[in-house]
Amino acid sequence: ETAVFQTPNYHVTQVGNEVSFNCKQTLGHDTMYWYKQDSKKLLKIMFSYNNKQLIVNETVPRRFSPQSSDKAHLNLRIKSVEPEDSAVYLCASSYSNSDYTFGSGTRLLVI
Amino acid sequence: GDSVTQTEGQVTVSESKSLIINCTYSATSIAYPNLFWYVRYPGEGLQLLLKVITAGQKGSSRGFEATYNKETTSFHLQKASVQESDSAVYYCALRGDTNAYKVIFGKGTHLHVLP
């Protein structure tokens, strides 16, 4: 099956902990993205990588860091989570500037 | 910066009735951005519904249509007769030019179709 796969689906953690989300695409795309969807359902881009190079780095807190080992993987690490990090994190991929394919999302709850 | 404004909240329509979800955009990075409608059906991931990259053109998919209107900077989503299976969240989006690896989304409109 070719798609964008995200793990975990859901994660609950306490303030100050570190979390890491995984994203893998099997579509042969060369560009991957992380979006954050907050409680108001607004989707905002955080990062995008093209051929393992960071090309979009929006203004996000420094505790967020993307990690790309190859074109098919783009993970997201959050050091010392805060309550406002509670959101759905969506991973997507595309071939260059073509249409996105999204994963099903990772819902983070910080308590 | 670039932005998208669409009908917010929930829209409720009875089956077989017509639908319009408004979307307007502001693109400071480029005169002619690419415009999209994405949809998230219950239990599924966000997926592309239709796109238009040329001003004045119309995109269509699954009975939905949207026309890229440069004069009014609008890209409204319409359907003549909705079905219960159209119940979903719809997002209007644009991609500007200064950084083509970034799509800007609206806040989403939850469509609820009554049987």
mmCIF file of C-alpha atoms in Angstrom:
data_model
loop_
_atom_site.group_PDB
_atom_site.id
_atom_site.type_symbol
_atom_site.label_atom_id
_atom_site.label_comp_id
_atom_site.label_asym_id
_atom_site.label_seq_id
_atom_site.Cartn_x
_atom_site.Cartn_y
_atom_site.Cartn_z
ATOM 1 C CA GLU A 1 0.000 0.000 0.000
ATOM 2 C CA THR A 2 1.313 3.427 -0.947
ATOM 3 C CA ALA A 3 0.435 6.227 1.390
ATOM 4 C CA VAL A 4 1.622 8.483 4.200
ATOM 5 C CA PHE A 5 1.840 6.706 7.538
ATOM 6 C CA GLN A 6 1.975 8.460 10.885
ATOM 7 C CA THR A 7 2.636 7.021 14.321
ATOM 8 C CA PRO A 8 1.353 7.194 16.945
ATOM 9 C CA ASN A 9 -2.285 8.021 16.289
ATOM 10 C CA TYR A 10 -2.713 9.480 19.730
ATOM 11 C CA HIS A 11 -0.350 10.453 22.529
ATOM 12 C CA VAL A 12 -0.934 11.781 26.021
ATOM 13 C CA THR A 13 1.973 13.227 27.964
ATOM 14 C CA GLN A 14 2.770 15.592 30.770
ATOM 15 C CA VAL A 15 4.152 19.094 30.554
ATOM 16 C CA GLY A 16 7.925 19.079 30.225
ATOM 17 C CA ASN A 17 8.237 15.668 28.609
ATOM 18 C CA GLU A 18 9.829 15.002 25.230
ATOM 19 C CA VAL A 19 7.795 13.433 22.436
ATOM 20 C CA SER A 20 8.614 12.243 18.966
ATOM 21 C CA PHE A 21 6.252 11.600 16.072
ATOM 22 C CA ASN A 22 7.086 9.510 13.053
ATOM 23 C CA CYS A 23 6.052 9.947 9.447
ATOM 24 C CA LYS A 24 6.844 7.710 6.517
ATOM 25 C CA GLN A 25 5.682 7.939 2.927
ATOM 26 C CA THR A 26 5.810 5.124 0.395
ATOM 27 C CA LEU A 27 4.767 7.220 -2.586
ATOM 28 C CA GLY A 28 8.238 8.013 -3.873
ATOM 29 C CA HIS A 29 7.719 11.712 -3.179
ATOM 30 C CA ASP A 30 10.661 14.041 -2.638
ATOM 31 C CA THR A 31 9.033 16.611 -0.344
ATOM 32 C CA MET A 32 7.512 16.172 3.103
ATOM 33 C CA TYR A 33 5.715 18.530 5.472
ATOM 34 C CA TRP A 34 4.531 18.934 9.023
ATOM 35 C CA TYR A 35 1.365 20.914 9.716
ATOM 36 C CA LYS A 36 -0.205 21.719 13.075
ATOM 37 C CA GLN A 37 -3.977 21.843 13.466
ATOM 38 C CA ASP A 38 -4.952 23.638 16.636
ATOM 39 C CA SER A 39 -8.163 23.573 18.641
ATOM 40 C CA LYS A 40 -9.693 26.152 16.320
ATOM 41 C CA LYS A 41 -9.078 23.761 13.399
ATOM 42 C CA LEU A 42 -6.582 26.132 11.792
ATOM 43 C CA LEU A 43 -3.953 24.260 9.749
ATOM 44 C CA LYS A 44 -0.537 25.898 9.852
ATOM 45 C CA ILE A 45 2.624 24.718 8.185
ATOM 46 C CA MET A 46 5.585 24.153 10.467
ATOM 47 C CA PHE A 47 8.302 22.622 8.311
ATOM 48 C CA SER A 48 8.912 21.200 4.887
ATOM 49 C CA TYR A 49 11.804 19.191 3.522
ATOM 50 C CA ASN A 50 12.729 18.691 -0.108
ATOM 51 C CA ASN A 51 15.216 15.904 -0.789
ATOM 52 C CA LYS A 52 16.213 15.882 2.879
ATOM 53 C CA GLN A 53 16.871 19.620 2.912
ATOM 54 C CA LEU A 54 14.888 21.965 5.118
ATOM 55 C CA ILE A 55 13.188 24.487 2.847
ATOM 56 C CA VAL A 56 10.360 25.862 4.961
ATOM 57 C CA ASN A 57 10.840 26.661 8.610
ATOM 58 C CA GLU A 58 7.990 28.729 9.952
ATOM 59 C CA THR A 59 8.134 30.637 13.186
ATOM 60 C CA VAL A 60 7.659 27.847 15.682
ATOM 61 C CA PRO A 61 9.096 27.514 19.195
ATOM 62 C CA ARG A 62 12.627 26.152 19.309
ATOM 63 C CA ARG A 63 11.473 23.107 21.208
ATOM 64 C CA PHE A 64 10.124 21.788 17.877
ATOM 65 C CA SER A 65 12.669 20.130 15.605
ATOM 66 C CA PRO A 66 12.177 18.109 12.425
ATOM 67 C CA GLN A 67 14.385 15.143 11.642
ATOM 68 C CA SER A 68 14.796 13.644 8.198
ATOM 69 C CA SER A 69 16.901 10.545 7.623
ATOM 70 C CA ASP A 70 15.910 10.144 3.993
ATOM 71 C CA LYS A 71 13.308 11.347 1.515
ATOM 72 C CA ALA A 72 10.726 8.900 2.797
ATOM 73 C CA HIS A 73 10.890 9.844 6.474
ATOM 74 C CA LEU A 74 10.245 13.072 8.350
ATOM 75 C CA ASN A 75 9.939 12.894 12.095
ATOM 76 C CA LEU A 76 8.993 15.658 14.515
ATOM 77 C CA ARG A 77 10.476 15.995 17.962
ATOM 78 C CA ILE A 78 9.159 18.262 20.688
ATOM 79 C CA LYS A 79 11.447 18.855 23.638
ATOM 80 C CA SER A 80 9.706 19.812 26.852
ATOM 81 C CA VAL A 81 6.098 20.000 25.672
ATOM 82 C CA GLU A 82 3.796 22.829 26.750
ATOM 83 C CA PRO A 83 -0.020 22.776 27.115
ATOM 84 C CA GLU A 84 -0.404 24.847 23.951
ATOM 85 C CA ASP A 85 1.277 22.050 21.995
ATOM 86 C CA SER A 86 -1.915 20.018 22.319
ATOM 87 C CA ALA A 87 -3.076 19.693 18.722
ATOM 88 C CA VAL A 88 -3.286 17.372 15.755
ATOM 89 C CA TYR A 89 -0.031 17.118 13.828
ATOM 90 C CA LEU A 90 -0.437 16.275 10.164
ATOM 91 C CA CYS A 91 2.314 14.946 7.955
ATOM 92 C CA ALA A 92 2.082 15.265 4.181
ATOM 93 C CA SER A 93 4.195 14.539 1.144
ATOM 94 C CA SER A 94 4.309 15.615 -2.480
ATOM 95 C CA TYR A 95 6.434 15.362 -5.564
ATOM 96 C CA SER A 96 8.076 18.789 -5.681
ATOM 97 C CA ASN A 97 5.236 21.332 -5.914
ATOM 98 C CA SER A 98 2.525 18.881 -6.840
ATOM 99 C CA ASP A 99 -0.526 17.901 -4.794
ATOM 100 C CA TYR A 100 -0.198 16.840 -1.198
ATOM 101 C CA THR A 101 -1.014 13.441 0.229
ATOM 102 C CA PHE A 102 -1.740 13.631 3.937
ATOM 103 C CA GLY A 103 -1.352 11.125 6.725
ATOM 104 C CA SER A 104 -4.153 10.499 9.184
ATOM 105 C CA GLY A 105 -2.566 12.694 11.860
ATOM 106 C CA THR A 106 -1.174 12.360 15.366
ATOM 107 C CA ARG A 107 -3.281 13.828 18.151
ATOM 108 C CA LEU A 108 -1.217 15.129 21.071
ATOM 109 C CA LEU A 109 -2.711 15.912 24.456
ATOM 110 C CA VAL A 110 -0.490 17.622 26.997
ATOM 111 C CA ILE A 111 -1.732 17.460 30.583
ATOM 112 C CA GLY B 1 1.298 37.404 3.899
ATOM 113 C CA ASP B 2 -1.009 35.106 1.988
ATOM 114 C CA SER B 3 -4.301 34.144 3.601
ATOM 115 C CA VAL B 4 -7.570 32.325 2.988
ATOM 116 C CA THR B 5 -10.962 33.131 4.482
ATOM 117 C CA GLN B 6 -13.860 30.717 4.139
ATOM 118 C CA THR B 7 -17.323 30.152 5.576
ATOM 119 C CA GLU B 8 -16.640 29.246 9.174
ATOM 120 C CA GLY B 9 -18.224 26.723 11.458
ATOM 121 C CA GLN B 10 -20.902 24.298 10.369
ATOM 122 C CA VAL B 11 -23.166 24.441 7.352
ATOM 123 C CA THR B 12 -26.286 22.259 7.419
ATOM 124 C CA VAL B 13 -28.054 21.412 4.166
ATOM 125 C CA SER B 14 -30.800 18.934 3.395
ATOM 126 C CA GLU B 15 -30.073 16.173 0.943
ATOM 127 C CA SER B 16 -30.666 17.104 -2.719
ATOM 128 C CA LYS B 17 -30.410 20.833 -1.949
ATOM 129 C CA SER B 18 -27.737 23.086 -3.394
ATOM 130 C CA LEU B 19 -24.599 24.125 -1.550
ATOM 131 C CA ILE B 20 -22.158 26.980 -1.634
ATOM 132 C CA ILE B 21 -19.179 27.374 0.682
ATOM 133 C CA ASN B 22 -17.546 30.756 0.293
ATOM 134 C CA CYS B 23 -13.803 31.215 -0.007
ATOM 135 C CA THR B 24 -11.834 34.399 -0.616
ATOM 136 C CA TYR B 25 -8.111 34.765 -0.680
ATOM 137 C CA SER B 26 -5.403 37.336 -0.324
ATOM 138 C CA ALA B 27 -2.138 36.645 -2.111
ATOM 139 C CA THR B 28 0.664 39.132 -1.577
ATOM 140 C CA SER B 29 3.407 36.805 -2.810
ATOM 141 C CA ILE B 30 2.070 36.255 -6.298
ATOM 142 C CA ALA B 31 -0.597 37.612 -8.653
ATOM 143 C CA TYR B 32 -2.012 34.207 -9.556
ATOM 144 C CA PRO B 33 -1.755 31.665 -6.737
ATOM 145 C CA ASN B 34 -2.774 28.036 -7.162
ATOM 146 C CA LEU B 35 -6.129 27.401 -5.473
ATOM 147 C CA PHE B 36 -7.384 24.180 -3.882
ATOM 148 C CA TRP B 37 -10.252 22.594 -2.054
ATOM 149 C CA TYR B 38 -9.350 19.770 0.330
ATOM 150 C CA VAL B 39 -11.824 17.529 2.138
ATOM 151 C CA ARG B 40 -11.729 15.349 5.224
ATOM 152 C CA TYR B 41 -14.437 12.693 5.383
ATOM 153 C CA PRO B 42 -15.244 11.182 8.804
ATOM 154 C CA GLY B 43 -12.553 8.719 9.810
ATOM 155 C CA GLU B 44 -10.337 9.558 6.846
ATOM 156 C CA GLY B 45 -7.322 11.731 6.167
ATOM 157 C CA LEU B 46 -7.317 15.104 4.462
ATOM 158 C CA GLN B 47 -7.417 14.690 0.683
ATOM 159 C CA LEU B 48 -7.462 16.890 -2.381
ATOM 160 C CA LEU B 49 -10.928 17.479 -3.820
ATOM 161 C CA LEU B 50 -10.088 19.826 -6.692
ATOM 162 C CA LYS B 51 -7.597 22.442 -7.769
ATOM 163 C CA VAL B 52 -7.310 25.273 -10.285
ATOM 164 C CA ILE B 53 -4.044 26.933 -11.220
ATOM 165 C CA THR B 54 -5.262 29.303 -13.945
ATOM 166 C CA ALA B 55 -7.410 32.357 -13.258
ATOM 167 C CA GLY B 56 -10.823 32.136 -14.892
ATOM 168 C CA GLN B 57 -10.816 28.346 -15.003
ATOM 169 C CA LYS B 58 -13.178 25.981 -13.205
ATOM 170 C CA GLY B 59 -12.260 22.828 -11.369
ATOM 171 C CA SER B 60 -14.669 19.996 -10.695
ATOM 172 C CA SER B 61 -14.737 16.688 -8.862
ATOM 173 C CA ARG B 62 -17.421 14.421 -7.373
ATOM 174 C CA GLY B 63 -20.113 16.869 -8.469
ATOM 175 C CA PHE B 64 -18.417 19.840 -6.793
ATOM 176 C CA GLU B 65 -17.252 22.870 -8.758
ATOM 177 C CA ALA B 66 -15.151 25.930 -7.983
ATOM 178 C CA THR B 67 -14.229 28.800 -10.301
ATOM 179 C CA TYR B 68 -11.044 30.816 -9.873
ATOM 180 C CA ASN B 69 -12.212 34.446 -9.924
ATOM 181 C CA LYS B 70 -9.292 36.841 -9.995
ATOM 182 C CA GLU B 71 -11.479 39.982 -9.923
ATOM 183 C CA THR B 72 -13.257 39.071 -6.703
ATOM 184 C CA THR B 73 -10.334 36.955 -5.363
ATOM 185 C CA SER B 74 -12.798 34.160 -4.714
ATOM 186 C CA PHE B 75 -12.903 30.389 -5.138
ATOM 187 C CA HIS B 76 -16.328 29.366 -3.858
ATOM 188 C CA LEU B 77 -17.203 25.675 -3.700
ATOM 189 C CA GLN B 78 -20.602 24.722 -5.125
ATOM 190 C CA LYS B 79 -22.695 21.639 -5.643
ATOM 191 C CA ALA B 80 -26.126 21.535 -7.216
ATOM 192 C CA SER B 81 -27.469 18.604 -5.204
ATOM 193 C CA VAL B 82 -25.694 17.355 -2.091
ATOM 194 C CA GLN B 83 -25.810 13.843 -0.753
ATOM 195 C CA GLU B 84 -25.520 12.586 2.796
ATOM 196 C CA SER B 85 -22.127 11.121 1.888
ATOM 197 C CA ASP B 86 -20.837 14.660 1.240
ATOM 198 C CA SER B 87 -20.864 15.330 4.974
ATOM 199 C CA ALA B 88 -17.262 16.263 5.743
ATOM 200 C CA VAL B 89 -14.951 19.165 6.562
ATOM 201 C CA TYR B 90 -13.923 21.237 3.554
ATOM 202 C CA TYR B 91 -10.791 23.408 3.425
ATOM 203 C CA CYS B 92 -10.008 26.115 0.914
ATOM 204 C CA ALA B 93 -6.278 26.596 0.317
ATOM 205 C CA LEU B 94 -3.756 28.445 -1.793
ATOM 206 C CA ARG B 95 -0.150 28.088 -2.808
ATOM 207 C CA GLY B 96 1.748 31.279 -3.530
ATOM 208 C CA ASP B 97 4.983 31.599 -5.387
ATOM 209 C CA THR B 98 7.684 33.025 -3.180
ATOM 210 C CA ASN B 99 7.795 29.738 -1.384
ATOM 211 C CA ALA B 100 6.018 27.130 -3.460
ATOM 212 C CA TYR B 101 6.583 24.413 -0.875
ATOM 213 C CA LYS B 102 3.918 25.861 1.377
ATOM 214 C CA VAL B 103 0.119 25.642 1.115
ATOM 215 C CA ILE B 104 -1.982 28.044 3.184
ATOM 216 C CA PHE B 105 -5.285 26.655 4.462
ATOM 217 C CA GLY B 106 -8.516 28.249 5.562
ATOM 218 C CA LYS B 107 -10.098 27.260 8.872
ATOM 219 C CA GLY B 108 -12.370 24.652 7.372
ATOM 220 C CA THR B 109 -16.148 24.371 6.978
ATOM 221 C CA HIS B 110 -18.004 21.435 8.450
ATOM 222 C CA LEU B 111 -20.768 20.368 6.066
ATOM 223 C CA HIS B 112 -23.601 18.372 7.587
ATOM 224 C CA VAL B 113 -26.092 16.959 5.108
ATOM 225 C CA LEU B 114 -29.459 15.975 6.537
ATOM 226 C CA PRO B 115 -31.075 12.855 5.091
#
